[in-house]
Short mmCIF file of C-alpha atoms in Angstrom, two decimals:
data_model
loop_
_atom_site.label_atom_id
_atom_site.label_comp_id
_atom_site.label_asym_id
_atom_site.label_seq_id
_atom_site.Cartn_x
_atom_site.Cartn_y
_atom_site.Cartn_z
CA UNK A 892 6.85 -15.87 10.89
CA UNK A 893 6.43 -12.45 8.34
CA UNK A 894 3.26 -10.18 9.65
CA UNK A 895 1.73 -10.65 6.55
CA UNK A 896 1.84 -13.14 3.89
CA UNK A 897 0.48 -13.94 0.47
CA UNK A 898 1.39 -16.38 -2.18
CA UNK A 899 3.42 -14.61 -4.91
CA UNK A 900 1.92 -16.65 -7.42
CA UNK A 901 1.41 -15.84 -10.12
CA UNK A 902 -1.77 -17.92 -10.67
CA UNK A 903 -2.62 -18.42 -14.36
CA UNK A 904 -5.92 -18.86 -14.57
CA UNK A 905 -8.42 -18.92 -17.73
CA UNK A 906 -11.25 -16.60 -18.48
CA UNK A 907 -14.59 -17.16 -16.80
CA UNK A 908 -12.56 -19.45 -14.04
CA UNK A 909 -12.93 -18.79 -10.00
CA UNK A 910 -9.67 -18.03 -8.33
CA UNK A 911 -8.67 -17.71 -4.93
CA UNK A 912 -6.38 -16.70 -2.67
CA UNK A 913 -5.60 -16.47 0.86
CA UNK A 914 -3.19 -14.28 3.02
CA UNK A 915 -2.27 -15.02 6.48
CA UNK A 916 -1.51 -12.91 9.17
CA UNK A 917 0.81 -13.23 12.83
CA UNK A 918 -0.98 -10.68 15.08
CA UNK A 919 -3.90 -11.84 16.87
CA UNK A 920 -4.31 -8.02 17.34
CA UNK A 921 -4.88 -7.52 14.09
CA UNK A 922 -8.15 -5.62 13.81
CA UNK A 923 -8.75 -4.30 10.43
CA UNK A 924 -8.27 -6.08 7.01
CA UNK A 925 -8.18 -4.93 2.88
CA UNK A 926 -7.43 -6.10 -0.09
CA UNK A 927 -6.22 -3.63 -2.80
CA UNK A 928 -5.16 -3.87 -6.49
CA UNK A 929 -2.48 -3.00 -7.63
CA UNK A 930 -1.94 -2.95 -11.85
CA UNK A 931 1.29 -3.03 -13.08
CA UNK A 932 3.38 0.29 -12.96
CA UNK A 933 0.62 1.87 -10.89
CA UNK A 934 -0.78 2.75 -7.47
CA UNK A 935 -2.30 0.17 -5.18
CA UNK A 936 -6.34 0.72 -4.99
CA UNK A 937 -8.35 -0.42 -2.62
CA UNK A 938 -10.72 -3.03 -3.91
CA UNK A 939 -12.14 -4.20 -0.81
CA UNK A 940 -12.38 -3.97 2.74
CA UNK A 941 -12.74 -7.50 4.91
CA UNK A 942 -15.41 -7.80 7.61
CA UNK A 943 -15.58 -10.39 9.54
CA UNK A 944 -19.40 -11.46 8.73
CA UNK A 945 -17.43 -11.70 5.13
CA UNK A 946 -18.51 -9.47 2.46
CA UNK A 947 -19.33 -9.32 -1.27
CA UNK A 948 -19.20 -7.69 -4.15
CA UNK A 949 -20.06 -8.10 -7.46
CA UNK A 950 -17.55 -11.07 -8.45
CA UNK A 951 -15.77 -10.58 -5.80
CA UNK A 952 -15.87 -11.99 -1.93
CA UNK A 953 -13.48 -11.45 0.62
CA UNK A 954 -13.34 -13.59 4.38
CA UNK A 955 -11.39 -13.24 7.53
CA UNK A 956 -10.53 -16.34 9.89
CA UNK A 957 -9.57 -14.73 13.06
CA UNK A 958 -9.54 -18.72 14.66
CA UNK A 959 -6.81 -19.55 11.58
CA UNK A 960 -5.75 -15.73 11.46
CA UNK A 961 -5.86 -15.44 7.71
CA UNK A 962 -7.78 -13.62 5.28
CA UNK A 963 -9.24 -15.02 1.59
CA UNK A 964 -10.48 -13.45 -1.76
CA UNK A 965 -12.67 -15.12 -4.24
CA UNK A 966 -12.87 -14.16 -7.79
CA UNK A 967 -15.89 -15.79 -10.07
CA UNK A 968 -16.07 -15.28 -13.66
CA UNK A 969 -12.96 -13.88 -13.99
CA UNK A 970 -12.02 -11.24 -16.95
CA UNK A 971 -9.02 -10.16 -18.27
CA UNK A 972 -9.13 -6.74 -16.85
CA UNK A 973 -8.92 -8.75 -13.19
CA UNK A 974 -4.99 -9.32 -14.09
CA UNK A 975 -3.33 -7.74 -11.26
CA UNK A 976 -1.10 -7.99 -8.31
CA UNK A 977 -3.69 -8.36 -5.23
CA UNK A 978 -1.98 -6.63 -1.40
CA UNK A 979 -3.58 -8.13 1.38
CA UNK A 980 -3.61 -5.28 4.34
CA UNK A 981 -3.46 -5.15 7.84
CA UNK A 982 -4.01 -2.89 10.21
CA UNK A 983 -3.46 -3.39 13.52
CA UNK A 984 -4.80 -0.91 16.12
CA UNK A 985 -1.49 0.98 18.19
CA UNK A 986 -4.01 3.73 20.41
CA UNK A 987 -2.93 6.94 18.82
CA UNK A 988 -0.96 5.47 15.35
CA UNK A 989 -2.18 2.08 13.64
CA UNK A 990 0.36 -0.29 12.25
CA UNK A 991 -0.52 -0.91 8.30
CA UNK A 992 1.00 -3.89 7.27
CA UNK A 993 1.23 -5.16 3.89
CA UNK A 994 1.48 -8.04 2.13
CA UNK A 995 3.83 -8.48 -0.79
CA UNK A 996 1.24 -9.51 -3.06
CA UNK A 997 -0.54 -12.05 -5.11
CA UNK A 998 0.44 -11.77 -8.84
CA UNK A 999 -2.83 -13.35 -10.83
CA UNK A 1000 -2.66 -13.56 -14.73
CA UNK A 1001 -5.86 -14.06 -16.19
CA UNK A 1002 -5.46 -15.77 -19.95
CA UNK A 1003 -8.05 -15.64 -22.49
CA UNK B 20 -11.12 16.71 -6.93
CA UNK B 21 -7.33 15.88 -7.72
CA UNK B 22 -7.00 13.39 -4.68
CA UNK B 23 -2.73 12.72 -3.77
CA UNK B 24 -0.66 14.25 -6.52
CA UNK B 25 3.23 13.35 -6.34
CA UNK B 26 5.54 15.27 -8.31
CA UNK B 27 7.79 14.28 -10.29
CA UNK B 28 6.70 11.42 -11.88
CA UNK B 29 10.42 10.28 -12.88
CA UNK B 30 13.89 11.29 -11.57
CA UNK B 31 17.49 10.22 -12.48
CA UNK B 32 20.53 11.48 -9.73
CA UNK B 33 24.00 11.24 -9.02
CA UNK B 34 25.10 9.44 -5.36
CA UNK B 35 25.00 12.56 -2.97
CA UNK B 36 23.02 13.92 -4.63
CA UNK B 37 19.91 15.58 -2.88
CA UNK B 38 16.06 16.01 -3.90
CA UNK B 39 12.78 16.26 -1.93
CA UNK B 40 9.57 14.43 -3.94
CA UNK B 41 6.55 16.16 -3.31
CA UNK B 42 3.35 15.27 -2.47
CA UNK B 43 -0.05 16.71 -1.71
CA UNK B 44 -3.84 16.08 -1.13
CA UNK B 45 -6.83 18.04 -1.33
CA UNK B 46 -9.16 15.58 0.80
CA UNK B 47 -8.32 17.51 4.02
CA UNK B 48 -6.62 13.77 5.36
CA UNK B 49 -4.89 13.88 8.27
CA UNK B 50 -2.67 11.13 7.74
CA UNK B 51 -0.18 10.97 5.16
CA UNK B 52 2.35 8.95 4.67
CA UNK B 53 5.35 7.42 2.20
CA UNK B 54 5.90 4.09 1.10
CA UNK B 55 9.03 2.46 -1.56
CA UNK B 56 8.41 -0.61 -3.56
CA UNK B 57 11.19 -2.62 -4.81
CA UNK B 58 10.81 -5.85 -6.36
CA UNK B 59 9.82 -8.73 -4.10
CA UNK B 60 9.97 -6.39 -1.09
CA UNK B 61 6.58 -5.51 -1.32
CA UNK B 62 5.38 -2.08 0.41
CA UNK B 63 7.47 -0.70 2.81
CA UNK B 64 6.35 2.24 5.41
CA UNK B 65 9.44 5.25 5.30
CA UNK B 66 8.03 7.92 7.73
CA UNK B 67 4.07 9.08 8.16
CA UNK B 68 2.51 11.99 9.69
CA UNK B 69 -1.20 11.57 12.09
CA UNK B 70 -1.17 15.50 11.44
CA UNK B 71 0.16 18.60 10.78
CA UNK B 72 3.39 19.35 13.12
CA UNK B 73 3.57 15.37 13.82
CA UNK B 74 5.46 13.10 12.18
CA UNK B 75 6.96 9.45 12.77
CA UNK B 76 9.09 7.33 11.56
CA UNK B 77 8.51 3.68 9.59
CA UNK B 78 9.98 0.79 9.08
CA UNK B 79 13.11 1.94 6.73
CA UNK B 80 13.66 5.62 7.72
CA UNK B 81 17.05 5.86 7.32
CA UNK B 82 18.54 8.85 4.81
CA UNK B 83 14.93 10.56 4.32
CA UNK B 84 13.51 13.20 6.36
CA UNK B 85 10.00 14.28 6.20
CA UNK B 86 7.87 17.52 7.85
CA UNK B 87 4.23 18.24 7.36
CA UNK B 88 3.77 22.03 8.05
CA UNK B 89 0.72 21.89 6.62
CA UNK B 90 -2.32 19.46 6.55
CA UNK B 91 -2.24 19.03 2.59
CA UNK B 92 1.49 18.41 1.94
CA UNK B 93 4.32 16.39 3.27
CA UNK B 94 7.47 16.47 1.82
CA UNK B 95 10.10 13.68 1.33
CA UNK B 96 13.62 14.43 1.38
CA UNK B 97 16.57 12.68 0.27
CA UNK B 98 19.58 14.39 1.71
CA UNK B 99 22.13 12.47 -0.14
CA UNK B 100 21.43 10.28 -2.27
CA UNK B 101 22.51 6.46 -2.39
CA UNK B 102 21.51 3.51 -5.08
CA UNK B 103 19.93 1.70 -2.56
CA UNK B 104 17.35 4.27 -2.85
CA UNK B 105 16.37 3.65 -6.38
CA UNK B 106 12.90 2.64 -6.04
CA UNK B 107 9.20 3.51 -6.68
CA UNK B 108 8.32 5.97 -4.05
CA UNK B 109 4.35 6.25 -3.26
CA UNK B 110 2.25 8.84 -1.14
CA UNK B 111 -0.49 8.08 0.46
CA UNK B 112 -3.23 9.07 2.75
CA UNK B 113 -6.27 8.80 4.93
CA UNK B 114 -8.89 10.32 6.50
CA UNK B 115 -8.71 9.07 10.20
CA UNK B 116 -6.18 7.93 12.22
CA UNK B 117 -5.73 5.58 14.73
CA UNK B 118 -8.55 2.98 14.77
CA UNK B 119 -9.93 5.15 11.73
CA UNK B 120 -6.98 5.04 9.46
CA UNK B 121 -9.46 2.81 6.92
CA UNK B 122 -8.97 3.48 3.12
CA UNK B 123 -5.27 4.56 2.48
CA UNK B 124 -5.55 6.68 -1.53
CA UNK B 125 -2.31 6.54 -2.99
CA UNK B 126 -0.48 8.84 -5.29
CA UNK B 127 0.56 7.90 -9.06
CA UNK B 128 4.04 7.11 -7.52
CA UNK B 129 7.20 8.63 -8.33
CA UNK B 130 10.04 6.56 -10.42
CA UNK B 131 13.86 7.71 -9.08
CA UNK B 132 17.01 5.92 -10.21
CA UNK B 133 20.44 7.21 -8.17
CA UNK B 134 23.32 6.18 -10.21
#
């Protein structure tokens, strides 16, 4: 099983439609988790980070199933501008060094 | 506040050729590190550094060499170069390490074809 995985997609999804997507991880000691966005022919962002309580923002909410071991992100509304390729990260905690792991990505179109 | 810068931007060389991309941040981070994306390989770690003097390697560290002399910059070198290594190359770094790595800021990435 890969450390990290995601759903290529892409998902093609209208405008003002919710999308999700999960990504699903192999080490239980996996103890930190992101999602970041990453636009074509550019650097991966960080959109948000994933606690377990879950967390919001704006349109967008992220969850983390330690039971399942996988982590989700929930776009309402969607807009154009939300076409992207979405990393799912993980870092898992090594002492002195973490291990960042990430995810090949989630490719989401959004069409208008 | 520039964040990581990467230079250059875009590179073409011959096989055997050799080149060191550049790459440096003004956030006083102590961990830096350098990632290539191919296509449908996703991310993939080269070497990092947890500070200056320190440096490890990643998950494909084979044919680059890295040093961090200083806390703002850490060099990648290609010593001779191969087409395997045509890829998007991407700095990036944080402010903590260890269980504080959190937010990794990446650099605008740096384009380099070896024919």
């Amino acid at each position: 099983r890969k450390e990290v995985e995601q759903d290529p997609g892409p998902f093609n999804v209208p405008e003002g439609a919710t999308v999700a997507f999960n990504c699903t991880y192999s080490n239980s000691a996996s103890q930190s988790f992101f999602w970041y966005r990453q636009d074509c022919r550019k650097e991966p962002k960080l959109l948000m980070s994933v606690y377990s309580s879950g967390n919001e923002d704006g349109r967008f909410t992220a969850q983390l199933n330690r039971a399942s071991q996988y982590i989700s992100l929930l776009i309402r509304d969607s807009k154009l501008s939300d076409s992207a390729t979405y990393l799912c990260v993980v870092n898992i905690e090594l002492g002195r060094d973490d291990k960042i792991i990430f995810g090949k990505g989630t490719r989401l179109h959004i069409l208008p | 506040n520039a964040g990581v810068t990467q230079t250059p931007k875009f590179q073409v060389l011959k096989t055997g050729q050799s080149m060191t991309l550049q790459c440096a941040q003004d956030m006083n981070h102590e961990y830096m590190s350098w990632y290539r994306q191919d296509p449908g390989m996703g991310l993939r770690l080269i070497h990092y550094s947890v500070g200056a003097g320190i440096t490890d390697q990643g998950e494909v560290p084979n044919g680059y060499n890295v040093s961090r002399s200083t806390t703002e910059d850490f060099p990648l070198r290609l010593l001779s170069a191969a087409p395997s290594q045509t890829s998007v190359y991407f700095c990036a770094s944080s402010y903590g390490t260890g269980a504080h790595t959190g937010e990794l800021f990446f650099g605008e990435g740096s384009r380099l074809t070896v024919l």
